[in-house]
mmCIF file of C-alpha atoms in Angstrom:
data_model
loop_
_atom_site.group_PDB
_atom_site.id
_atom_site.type_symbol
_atom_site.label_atom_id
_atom_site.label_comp_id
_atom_site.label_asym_id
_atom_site.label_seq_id
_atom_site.Cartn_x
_atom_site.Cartn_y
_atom_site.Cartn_z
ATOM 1 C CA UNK S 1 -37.697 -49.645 -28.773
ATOM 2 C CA UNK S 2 -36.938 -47.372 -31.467
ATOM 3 C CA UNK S 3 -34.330 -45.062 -31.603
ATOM 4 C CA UNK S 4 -36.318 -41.169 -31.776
ATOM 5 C CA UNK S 5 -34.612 -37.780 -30.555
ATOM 6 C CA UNK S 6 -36.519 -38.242 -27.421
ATOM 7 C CA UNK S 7 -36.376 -42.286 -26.452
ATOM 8 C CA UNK S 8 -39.844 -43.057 -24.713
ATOM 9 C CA UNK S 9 -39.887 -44.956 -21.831
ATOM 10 C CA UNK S 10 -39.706 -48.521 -21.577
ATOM 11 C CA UNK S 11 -42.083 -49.157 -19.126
ATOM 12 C CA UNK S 12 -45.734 -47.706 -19.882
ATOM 13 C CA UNK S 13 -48.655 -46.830 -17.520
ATOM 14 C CA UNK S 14 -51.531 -49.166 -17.469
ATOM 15 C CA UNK S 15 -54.203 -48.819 -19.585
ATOM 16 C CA UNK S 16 -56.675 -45.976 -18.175
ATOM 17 C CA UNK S 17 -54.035 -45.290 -15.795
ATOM 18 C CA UNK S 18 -53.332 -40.656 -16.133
ATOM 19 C CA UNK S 19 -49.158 -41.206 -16.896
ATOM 20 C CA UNK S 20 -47.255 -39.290 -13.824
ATOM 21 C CA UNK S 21 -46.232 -36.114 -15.270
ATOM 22 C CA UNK S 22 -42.878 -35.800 -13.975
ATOM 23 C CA UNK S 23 -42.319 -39.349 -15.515
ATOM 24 C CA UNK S 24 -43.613 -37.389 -18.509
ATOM 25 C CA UNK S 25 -41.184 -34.723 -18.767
ATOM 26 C CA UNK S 26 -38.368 -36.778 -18.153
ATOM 27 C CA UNK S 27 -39.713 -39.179 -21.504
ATOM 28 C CA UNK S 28 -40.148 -35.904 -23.362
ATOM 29 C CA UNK S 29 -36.376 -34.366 -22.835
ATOM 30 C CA UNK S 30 -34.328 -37.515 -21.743
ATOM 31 C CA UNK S 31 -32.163 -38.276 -18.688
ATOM 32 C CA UNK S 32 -29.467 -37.541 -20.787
ATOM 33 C CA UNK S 33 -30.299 -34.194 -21.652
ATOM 34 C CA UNK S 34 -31.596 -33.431 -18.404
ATOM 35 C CA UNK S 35 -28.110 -33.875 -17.499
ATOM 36 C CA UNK S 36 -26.624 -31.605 -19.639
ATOM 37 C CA UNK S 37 -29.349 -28.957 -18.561
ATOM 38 C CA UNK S 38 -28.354 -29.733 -14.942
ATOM 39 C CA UNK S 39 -24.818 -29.078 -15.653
ATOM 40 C CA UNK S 40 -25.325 -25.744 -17.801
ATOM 41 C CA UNK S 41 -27.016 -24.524 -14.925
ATOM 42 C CA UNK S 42 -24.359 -25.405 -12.215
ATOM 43 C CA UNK S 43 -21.942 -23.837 -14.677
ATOM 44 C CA UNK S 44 -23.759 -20.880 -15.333
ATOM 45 C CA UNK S 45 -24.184 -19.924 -11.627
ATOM 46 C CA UNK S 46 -20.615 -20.889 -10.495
ATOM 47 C CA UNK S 47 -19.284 -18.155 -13.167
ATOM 48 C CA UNK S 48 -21.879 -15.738 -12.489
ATOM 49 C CA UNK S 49 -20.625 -15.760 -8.624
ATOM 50 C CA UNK S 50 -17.804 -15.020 -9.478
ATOM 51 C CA UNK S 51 -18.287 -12.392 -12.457
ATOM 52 C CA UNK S 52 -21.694 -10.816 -12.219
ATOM 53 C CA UNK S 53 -21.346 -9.342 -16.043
ATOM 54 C CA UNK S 54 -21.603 -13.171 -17.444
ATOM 55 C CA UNK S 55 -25.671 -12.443 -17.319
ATOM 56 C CA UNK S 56 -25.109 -9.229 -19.503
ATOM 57 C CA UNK S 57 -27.672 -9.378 -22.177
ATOM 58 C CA UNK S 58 -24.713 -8.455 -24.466
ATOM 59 C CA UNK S 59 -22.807 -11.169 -22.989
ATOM 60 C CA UNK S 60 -25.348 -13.749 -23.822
ATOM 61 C CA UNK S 61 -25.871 -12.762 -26.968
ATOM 62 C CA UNK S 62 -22.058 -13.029 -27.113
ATOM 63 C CA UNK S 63 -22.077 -16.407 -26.113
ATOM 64 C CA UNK S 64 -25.047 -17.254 -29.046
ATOM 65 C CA UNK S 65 -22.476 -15.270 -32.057
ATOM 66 C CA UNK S 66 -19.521 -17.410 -30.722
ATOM 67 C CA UNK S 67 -21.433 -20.882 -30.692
ATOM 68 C CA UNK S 68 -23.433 -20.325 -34.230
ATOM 69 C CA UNK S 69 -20.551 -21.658 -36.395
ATOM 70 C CA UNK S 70 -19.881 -24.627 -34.251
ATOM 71 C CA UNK S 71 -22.939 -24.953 -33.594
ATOM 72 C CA UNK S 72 -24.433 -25.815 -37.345
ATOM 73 C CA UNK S 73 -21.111 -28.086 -37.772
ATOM 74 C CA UNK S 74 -22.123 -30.050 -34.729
ATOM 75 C CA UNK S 75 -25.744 -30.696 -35.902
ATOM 76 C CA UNK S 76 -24.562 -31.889 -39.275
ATOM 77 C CA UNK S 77 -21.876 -33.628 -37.643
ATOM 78 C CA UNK S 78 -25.375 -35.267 -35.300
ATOM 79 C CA UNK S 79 -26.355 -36.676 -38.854
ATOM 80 C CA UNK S 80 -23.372 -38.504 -40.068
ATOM 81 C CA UNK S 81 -22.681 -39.937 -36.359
ATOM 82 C CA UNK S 82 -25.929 -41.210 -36.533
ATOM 83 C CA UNK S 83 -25.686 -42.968 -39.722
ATOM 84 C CA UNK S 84 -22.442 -44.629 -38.346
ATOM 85 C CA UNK S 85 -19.431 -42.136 -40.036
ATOM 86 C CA UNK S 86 -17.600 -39.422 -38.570
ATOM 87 C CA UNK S 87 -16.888 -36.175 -40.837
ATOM 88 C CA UNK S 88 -13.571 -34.804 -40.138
ATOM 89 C CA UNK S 89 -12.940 -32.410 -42.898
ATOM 90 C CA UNK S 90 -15.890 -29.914 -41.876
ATOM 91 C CA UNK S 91 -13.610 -27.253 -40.517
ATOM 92 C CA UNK S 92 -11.079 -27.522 -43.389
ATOM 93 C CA UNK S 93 -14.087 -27.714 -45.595
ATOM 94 C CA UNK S 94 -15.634 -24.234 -43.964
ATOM 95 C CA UNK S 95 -11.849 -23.119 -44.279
ATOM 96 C CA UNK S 96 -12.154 -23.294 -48.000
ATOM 97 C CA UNK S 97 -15.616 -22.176 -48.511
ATOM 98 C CA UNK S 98 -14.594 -18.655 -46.572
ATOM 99 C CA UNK S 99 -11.681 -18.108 -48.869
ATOM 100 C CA UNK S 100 -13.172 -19.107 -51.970
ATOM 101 C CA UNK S 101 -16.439 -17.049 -51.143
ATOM 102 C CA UNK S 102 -14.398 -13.607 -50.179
ATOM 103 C CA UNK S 103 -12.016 -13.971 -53.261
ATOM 104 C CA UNK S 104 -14.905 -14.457 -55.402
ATOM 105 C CA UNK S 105 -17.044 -11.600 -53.991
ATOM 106 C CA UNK S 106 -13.909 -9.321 -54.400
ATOM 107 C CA UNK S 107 -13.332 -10.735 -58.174
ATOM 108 C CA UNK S 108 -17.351 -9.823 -58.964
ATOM 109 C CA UNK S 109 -18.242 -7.382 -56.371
ATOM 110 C CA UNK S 110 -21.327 -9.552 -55.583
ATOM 111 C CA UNK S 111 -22.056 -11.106 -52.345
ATOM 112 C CA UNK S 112 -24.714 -13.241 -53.558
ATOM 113 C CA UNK S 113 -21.803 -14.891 -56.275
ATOM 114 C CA UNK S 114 -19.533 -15.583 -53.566
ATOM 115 C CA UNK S 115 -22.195 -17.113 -51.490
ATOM 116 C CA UNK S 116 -23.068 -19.483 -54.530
ATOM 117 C CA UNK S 117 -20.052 -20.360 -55.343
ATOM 118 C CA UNK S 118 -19.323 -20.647 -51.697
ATOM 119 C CA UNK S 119 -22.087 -23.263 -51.360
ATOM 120 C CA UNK S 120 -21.202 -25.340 -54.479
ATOM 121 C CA UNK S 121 -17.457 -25.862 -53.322
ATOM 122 C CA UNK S 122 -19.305 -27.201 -49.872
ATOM 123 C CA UNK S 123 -21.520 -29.483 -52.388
ATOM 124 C CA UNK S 124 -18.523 -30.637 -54.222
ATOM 125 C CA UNK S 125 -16.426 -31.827 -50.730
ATOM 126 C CA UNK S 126 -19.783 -33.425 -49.617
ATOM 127 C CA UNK S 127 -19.874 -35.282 -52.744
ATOM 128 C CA UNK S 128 -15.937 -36.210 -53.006
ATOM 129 C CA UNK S 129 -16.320 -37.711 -49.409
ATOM 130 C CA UNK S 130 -19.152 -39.737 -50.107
ATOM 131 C CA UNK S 131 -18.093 -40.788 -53.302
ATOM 132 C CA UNK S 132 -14.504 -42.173 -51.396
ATOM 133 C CA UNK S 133 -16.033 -43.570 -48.484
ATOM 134 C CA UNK S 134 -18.813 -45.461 -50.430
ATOM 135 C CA UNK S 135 -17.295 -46.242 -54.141
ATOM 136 C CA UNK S 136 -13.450 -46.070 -52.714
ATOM 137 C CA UNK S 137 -14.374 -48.361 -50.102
ATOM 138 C CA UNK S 138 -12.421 -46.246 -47.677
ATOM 139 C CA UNK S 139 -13.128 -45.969 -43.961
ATOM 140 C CA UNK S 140 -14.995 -42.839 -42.743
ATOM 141 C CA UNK S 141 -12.389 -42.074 -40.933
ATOM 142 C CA UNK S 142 -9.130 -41.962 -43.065
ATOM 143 C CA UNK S 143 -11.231 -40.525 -45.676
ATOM 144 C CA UNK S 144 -12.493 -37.567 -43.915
ATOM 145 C CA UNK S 145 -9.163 -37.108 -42.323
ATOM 146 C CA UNK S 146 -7.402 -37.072 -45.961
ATOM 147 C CA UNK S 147 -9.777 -34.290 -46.887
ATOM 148 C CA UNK S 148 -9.418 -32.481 -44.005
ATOM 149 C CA UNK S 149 -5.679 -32.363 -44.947
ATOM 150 C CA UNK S 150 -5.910 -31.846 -48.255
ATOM 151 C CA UNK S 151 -8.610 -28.798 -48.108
ATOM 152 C CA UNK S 152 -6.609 -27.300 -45.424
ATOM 153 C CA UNK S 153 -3.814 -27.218 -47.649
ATOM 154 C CA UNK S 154 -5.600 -26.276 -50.588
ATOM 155 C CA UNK S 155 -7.040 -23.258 -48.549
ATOM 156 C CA UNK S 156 -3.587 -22.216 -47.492
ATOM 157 C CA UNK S 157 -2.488 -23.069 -51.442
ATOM 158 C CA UNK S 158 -4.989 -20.436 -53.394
ATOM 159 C CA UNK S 159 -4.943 -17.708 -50.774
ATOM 160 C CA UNK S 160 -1.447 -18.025 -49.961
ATOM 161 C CA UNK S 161 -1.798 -18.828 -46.728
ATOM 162 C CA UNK S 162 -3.306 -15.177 -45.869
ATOM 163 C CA UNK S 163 -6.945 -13.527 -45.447
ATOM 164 C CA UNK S 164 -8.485 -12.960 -48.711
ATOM 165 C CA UNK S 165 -10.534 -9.833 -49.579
ATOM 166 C CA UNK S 166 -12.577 -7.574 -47.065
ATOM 167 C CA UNK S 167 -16.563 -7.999 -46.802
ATOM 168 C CA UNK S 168 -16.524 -5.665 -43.968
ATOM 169 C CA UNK S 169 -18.022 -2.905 -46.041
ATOM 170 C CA UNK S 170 -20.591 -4.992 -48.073
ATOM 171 C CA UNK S 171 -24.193 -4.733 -46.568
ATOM 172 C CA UNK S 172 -25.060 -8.521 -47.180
ATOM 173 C CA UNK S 173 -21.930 -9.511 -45.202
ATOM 174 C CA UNK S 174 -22.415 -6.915 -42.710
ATOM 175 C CA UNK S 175 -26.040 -7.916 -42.135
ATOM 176 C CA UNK S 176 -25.388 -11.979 -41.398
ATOM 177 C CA UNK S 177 -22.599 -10.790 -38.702
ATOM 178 C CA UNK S 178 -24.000 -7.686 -36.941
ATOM 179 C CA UNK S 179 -27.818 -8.014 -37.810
ATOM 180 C CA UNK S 180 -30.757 -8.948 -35.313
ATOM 181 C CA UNK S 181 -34.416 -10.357 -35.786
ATOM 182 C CA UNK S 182 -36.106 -9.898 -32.952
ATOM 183 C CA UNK S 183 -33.268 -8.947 -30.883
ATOM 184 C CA UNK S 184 -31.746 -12.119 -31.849
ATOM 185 C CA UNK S 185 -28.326 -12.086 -33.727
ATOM 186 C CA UNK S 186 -29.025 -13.474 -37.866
ATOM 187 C CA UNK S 187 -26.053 -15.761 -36.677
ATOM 188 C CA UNK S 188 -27.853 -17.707 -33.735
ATOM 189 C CA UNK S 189 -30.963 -17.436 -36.402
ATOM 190 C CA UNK S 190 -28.710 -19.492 -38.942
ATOM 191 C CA UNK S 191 -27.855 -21.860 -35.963
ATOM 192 C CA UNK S 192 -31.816 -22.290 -34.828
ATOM 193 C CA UNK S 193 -33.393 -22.793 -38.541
ATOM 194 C CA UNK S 194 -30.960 -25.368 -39.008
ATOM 195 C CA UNK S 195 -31.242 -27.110 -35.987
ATOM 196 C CA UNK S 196 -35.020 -27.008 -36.378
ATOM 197 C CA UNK S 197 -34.647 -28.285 -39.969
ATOM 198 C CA UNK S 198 -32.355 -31.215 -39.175
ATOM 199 C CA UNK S 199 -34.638 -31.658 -36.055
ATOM 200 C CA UNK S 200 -37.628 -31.795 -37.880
ATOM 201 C CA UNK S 201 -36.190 -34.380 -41.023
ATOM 202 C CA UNK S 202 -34.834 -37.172 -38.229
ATOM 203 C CA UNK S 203 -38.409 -37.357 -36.244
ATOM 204 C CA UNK S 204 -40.812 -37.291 -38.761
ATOM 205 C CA UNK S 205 -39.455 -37.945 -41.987
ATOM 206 C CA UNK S 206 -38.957 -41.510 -43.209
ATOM 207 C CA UNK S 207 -35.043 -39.871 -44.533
ATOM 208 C CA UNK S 208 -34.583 -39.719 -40.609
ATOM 209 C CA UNK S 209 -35.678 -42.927 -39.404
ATOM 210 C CA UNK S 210 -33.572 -44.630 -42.574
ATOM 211 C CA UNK S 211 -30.873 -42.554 -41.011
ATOM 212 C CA UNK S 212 -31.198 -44.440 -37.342
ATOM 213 C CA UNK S 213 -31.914 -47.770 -38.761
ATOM 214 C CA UNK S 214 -28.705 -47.804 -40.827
ATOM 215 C CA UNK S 215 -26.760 -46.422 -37.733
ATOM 216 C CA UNK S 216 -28.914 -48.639 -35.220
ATOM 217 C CA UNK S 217 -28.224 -51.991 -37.512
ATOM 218 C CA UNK S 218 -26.988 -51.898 -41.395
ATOM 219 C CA UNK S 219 -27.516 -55.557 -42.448
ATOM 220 C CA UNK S 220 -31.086 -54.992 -41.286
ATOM 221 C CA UNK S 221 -31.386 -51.444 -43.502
ATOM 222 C CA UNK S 222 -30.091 -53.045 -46.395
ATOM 223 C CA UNK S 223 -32.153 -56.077 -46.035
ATOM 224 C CA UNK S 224 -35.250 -53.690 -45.602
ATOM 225 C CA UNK S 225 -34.143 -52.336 -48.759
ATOM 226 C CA UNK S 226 -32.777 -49.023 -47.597
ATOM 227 C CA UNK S 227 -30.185 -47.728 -50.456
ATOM 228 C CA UNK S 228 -27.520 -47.364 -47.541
ATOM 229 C CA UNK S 229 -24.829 -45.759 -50.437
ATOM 230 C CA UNK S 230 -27.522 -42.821 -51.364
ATOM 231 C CA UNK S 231 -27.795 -42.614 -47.682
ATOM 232 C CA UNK S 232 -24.411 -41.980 -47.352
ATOM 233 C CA UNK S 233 -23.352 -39.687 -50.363
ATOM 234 C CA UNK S 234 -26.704 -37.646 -49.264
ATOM 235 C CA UNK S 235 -25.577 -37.480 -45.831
ATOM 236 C CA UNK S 236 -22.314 -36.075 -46.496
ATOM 237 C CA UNK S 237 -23.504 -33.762 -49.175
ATOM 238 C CA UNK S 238 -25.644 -32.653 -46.228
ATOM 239 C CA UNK S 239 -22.258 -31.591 -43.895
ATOM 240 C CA UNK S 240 -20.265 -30.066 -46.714
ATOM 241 C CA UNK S 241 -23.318 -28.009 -47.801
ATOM 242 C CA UNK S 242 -23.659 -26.998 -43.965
ATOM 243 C CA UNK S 243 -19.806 -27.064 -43.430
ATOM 244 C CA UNK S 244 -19.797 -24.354 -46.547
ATOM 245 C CA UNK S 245 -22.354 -22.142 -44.315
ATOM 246 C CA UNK S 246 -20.231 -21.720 -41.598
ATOM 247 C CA UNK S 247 -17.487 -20.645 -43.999
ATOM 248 C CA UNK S 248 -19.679 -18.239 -45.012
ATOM 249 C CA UNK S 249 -20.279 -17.034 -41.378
ATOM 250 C CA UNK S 250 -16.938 -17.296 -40.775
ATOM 251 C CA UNK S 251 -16.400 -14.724 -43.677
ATOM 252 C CA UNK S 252 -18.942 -12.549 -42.627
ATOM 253 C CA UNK S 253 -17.662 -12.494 -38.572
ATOM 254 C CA UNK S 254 -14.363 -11.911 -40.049
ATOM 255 C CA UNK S 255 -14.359 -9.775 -42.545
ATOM 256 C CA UNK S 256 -12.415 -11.427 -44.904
ATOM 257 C CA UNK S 257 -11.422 -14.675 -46.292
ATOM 258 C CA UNK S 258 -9.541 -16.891 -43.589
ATOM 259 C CA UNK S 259 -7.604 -20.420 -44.897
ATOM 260 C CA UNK S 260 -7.207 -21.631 -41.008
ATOM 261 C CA UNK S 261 -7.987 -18.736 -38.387
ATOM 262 C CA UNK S 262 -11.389 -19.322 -37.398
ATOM 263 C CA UNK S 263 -11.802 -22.696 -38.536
ATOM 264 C CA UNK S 264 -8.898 -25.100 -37.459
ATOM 265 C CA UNK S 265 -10.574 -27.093 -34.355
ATOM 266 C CA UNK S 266 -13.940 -26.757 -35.443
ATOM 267 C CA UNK S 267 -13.707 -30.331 -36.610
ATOM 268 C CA UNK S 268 -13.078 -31.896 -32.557
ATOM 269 C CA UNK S 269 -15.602 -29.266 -31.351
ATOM 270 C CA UNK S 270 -18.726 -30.644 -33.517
ATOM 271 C CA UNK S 271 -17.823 -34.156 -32.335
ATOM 272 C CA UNK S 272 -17.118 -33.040 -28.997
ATOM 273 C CA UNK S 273 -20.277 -31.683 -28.907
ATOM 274 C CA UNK S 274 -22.124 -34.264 -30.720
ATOM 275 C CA UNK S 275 -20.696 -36.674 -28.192
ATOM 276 C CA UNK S 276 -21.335 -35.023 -25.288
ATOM 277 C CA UNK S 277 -24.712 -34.583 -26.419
ATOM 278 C CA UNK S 278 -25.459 -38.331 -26.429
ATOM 279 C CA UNK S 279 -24.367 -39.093 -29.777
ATOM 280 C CA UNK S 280 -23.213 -42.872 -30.052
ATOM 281 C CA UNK S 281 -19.848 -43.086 -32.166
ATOM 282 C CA UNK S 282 -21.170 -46.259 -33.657
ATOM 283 C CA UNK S 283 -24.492 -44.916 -34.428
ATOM 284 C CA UNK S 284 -28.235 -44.760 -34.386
ATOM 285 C CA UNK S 285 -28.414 -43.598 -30.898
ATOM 286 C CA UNK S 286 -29.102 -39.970 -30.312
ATOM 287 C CA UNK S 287 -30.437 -36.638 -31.367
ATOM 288 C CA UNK S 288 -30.687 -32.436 -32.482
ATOM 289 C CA UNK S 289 -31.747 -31.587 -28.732
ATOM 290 C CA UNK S 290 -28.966 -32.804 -26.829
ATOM 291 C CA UNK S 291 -26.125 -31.653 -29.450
ATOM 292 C CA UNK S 292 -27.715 -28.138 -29.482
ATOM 293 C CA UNK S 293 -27.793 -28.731 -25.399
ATOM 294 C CA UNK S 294 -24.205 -29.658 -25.222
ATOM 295 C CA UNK S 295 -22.865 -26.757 -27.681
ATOM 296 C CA UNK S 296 -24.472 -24.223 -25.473
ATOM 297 C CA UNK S 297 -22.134 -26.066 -22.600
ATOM 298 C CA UNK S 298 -18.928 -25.895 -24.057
ATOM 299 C CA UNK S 299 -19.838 -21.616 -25.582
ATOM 300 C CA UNK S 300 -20.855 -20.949 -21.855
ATOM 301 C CA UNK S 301 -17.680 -22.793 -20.848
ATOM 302 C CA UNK S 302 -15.250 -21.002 -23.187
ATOM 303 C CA UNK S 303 -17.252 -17.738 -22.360
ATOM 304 C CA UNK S 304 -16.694 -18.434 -18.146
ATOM 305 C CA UNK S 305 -12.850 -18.906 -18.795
ATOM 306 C CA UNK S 306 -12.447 -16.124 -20.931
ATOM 307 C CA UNK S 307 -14.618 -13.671 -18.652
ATOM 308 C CA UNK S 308 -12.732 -15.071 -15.537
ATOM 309 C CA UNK S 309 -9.147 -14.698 -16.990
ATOM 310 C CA UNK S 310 -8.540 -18.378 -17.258
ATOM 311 C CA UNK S 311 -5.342 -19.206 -19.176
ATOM 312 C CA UNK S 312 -7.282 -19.687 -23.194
ATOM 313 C CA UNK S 313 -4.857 -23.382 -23.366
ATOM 314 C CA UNK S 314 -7.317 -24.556 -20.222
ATOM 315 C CA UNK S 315 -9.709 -24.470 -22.750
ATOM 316 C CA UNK S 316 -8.284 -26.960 -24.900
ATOM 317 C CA UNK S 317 -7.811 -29.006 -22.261
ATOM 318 C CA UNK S 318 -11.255 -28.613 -20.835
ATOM 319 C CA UNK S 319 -12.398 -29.854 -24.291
ATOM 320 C CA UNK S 320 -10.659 -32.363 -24.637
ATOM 321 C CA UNK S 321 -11.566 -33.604 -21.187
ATOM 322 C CA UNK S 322 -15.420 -33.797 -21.728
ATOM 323 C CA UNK S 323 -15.054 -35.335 -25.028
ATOM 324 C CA UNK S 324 -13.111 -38.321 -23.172
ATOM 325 C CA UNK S 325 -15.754 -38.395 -20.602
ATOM 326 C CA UNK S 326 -18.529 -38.540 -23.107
ATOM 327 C CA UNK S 327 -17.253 -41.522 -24.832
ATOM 328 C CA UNK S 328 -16.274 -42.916 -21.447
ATOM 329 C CA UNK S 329 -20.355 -42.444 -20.152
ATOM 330 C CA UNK S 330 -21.286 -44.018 -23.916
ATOM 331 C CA UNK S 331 -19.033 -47.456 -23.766
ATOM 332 C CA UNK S 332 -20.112 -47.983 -19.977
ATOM 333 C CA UNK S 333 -24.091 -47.312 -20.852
ATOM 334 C CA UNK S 334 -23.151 -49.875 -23.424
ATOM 335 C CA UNK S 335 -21.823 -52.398 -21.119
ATOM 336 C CA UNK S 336 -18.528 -52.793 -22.880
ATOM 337 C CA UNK S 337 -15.910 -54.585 -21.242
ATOM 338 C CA UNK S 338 -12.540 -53.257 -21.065
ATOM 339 C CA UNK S 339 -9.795 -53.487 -23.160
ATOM 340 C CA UNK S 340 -7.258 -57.044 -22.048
ATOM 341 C CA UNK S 341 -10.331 -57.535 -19.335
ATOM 342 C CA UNK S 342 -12.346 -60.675 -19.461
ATOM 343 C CA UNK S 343 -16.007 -59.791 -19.878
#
């Protein structure tokens, strides 16, 4: 059985046989996503019990602003789980890109230059990380977490450790963090064009299914004469261009340029999420759907603690929490024994 976003079934009906269409509903969106669908909606009605204004319109549409940045990291963070790495800088790499882009936009009073450049420093991470991990021979990993540190601190180095410049008066920044389309915030648009994008490039693009093989099995990619290093610079690319989109985001929620507010932890949250969504850590197993799924969760989670005057460190802990269980759900489904256990 391949590995798809949606995994069909392993057993088929007979030939001329009309398929059962519950059995084709749960093919279609996956027991695993079904799950996380069943436990949005348990959350969402134990918080709106207990605080009716959770079902606002403006409260949802709350929920959507707060979830866009994370959101985007956790789909590009889908990718690179999928092809068997882990990207740790993103945050520190959306840290950057929010700095750089305000200070340039205040240097040439031009939103559009400080998006660019914005975009190109994301590029240029993508690229370094890729170009260490593949040509450096370095585990994902350590690589990702040296970048993380040394962007962070690079961040904190050219803005002096302060918000940079103010894009709270500049239509263009104004517009991606107050507009609508539709009645739907540009920032949840941002989130839903690049989910759909990434969505659309791992089903039915031969880029995607190079991207599971690699993930599923490696020695078999290369041996089917996959280029798994252009696989991997490209896929990395991929998150610091998307990593340098939520810096710009960030800028534009803001108002200003911010080194670490805004963007430390975004890192665990895209691989919570991606986790919890049914991403395998050691790839080729999983998909767009059930990250997008999952990141909904944990922004209606944060949202129902907030709203209900829940101690903000619970979150944290909360967090941290699912992201154990997720892995925990992953290694069992996988039949892995336990660590000093015989099998």
């Amino acid at each position: 059985m391949t590995q798809t976003e949606s995994p069909a079934a392993a057993t088929q009906p007979a030939p001329g046989a009309s398929p059962n269409p519950l059995r084709r509903v749960f093919d279609f969106v996956g027991v695993q996503n079904l799950s996380l669908i069943a436990a949005l909606a348990v959350l969402c009605a134990v918080i709106g019990s207990r605080n009716s204004n959770f079902f606002l319109i403006s409260n949802i549409k709350t929920i959507g602003t707060t979830v866009a940045i994370v959101g985007i990291l956790a789909v590009v963070q889908t990718v690179v789980m999928l092809l068997g790495g882990l990207d740790i800088s993103v945050g520190s790499a959306a840290g950057l890109t929010s700095v750089v882009s305000a200070m340039v936009f205040t240097s040439a009073s031009s939103a559009a230059f400080g998006i660019l450049v914005g975009l190109l420093v994301g590029i240029a991470v993508g690229i370094l990380n890729g170009v260490v991990i593949v040509y450096g021979r370095v585990n994902a990993v350590i690589a990702t977490l040296a970048t993380y540190a040394a962007l962070r601190g690079l961040a904190n180095l050219i803005s002096d450790g302060r918000a940079q410049g103010y894009t709270g008066t500049d239509s263009t920044f104004v517009f991606i963090a107050r507009g609508s389309g539709l009645g739907i915030p540009i920032l949840v648009w941002v989130l839903i064009i690049v989910a759909a994008a990434v969505f659309l490039m791992l089903r039915y693009t031969d880029i995607g299914r190079n991207i599971y093989a690699i993930g599923g099995n490696p020695t078999a990619a290369r041996l089917a004469g996959i280029n798994i290093n252009r696989y991997v610079v490209g896929c990395y690319v991929l998150a610091g261009f998307v990593a340098a989109i939520a810096g710009i985001l960030l800028t534009a929620r803001t108002g200003s340029g911010q080194p670490t507010s805004g963007s430390q932890g975004l890192e665990l949250q895209s691989i919570t999420a991606a986790a919890l969504g049914g991403v395998s850590l050691q790839g080729g197993k999983g998909g767009i759907s059930g990250t997008v799924i999952a990141v909904i969760l944990l922004g209606v989670l944060q949202n129902g603690l907030t709203i209900l005057n829940v101690n903000s460190f619970w979150q944290d802990i909360a967090q941290g929490a699912l992201l154990v269980v997720a892995v925990v759900i992953q290694q069992r489904r996988r039949g892995l024994r336990a660590y000093g256990l015989p099998r």
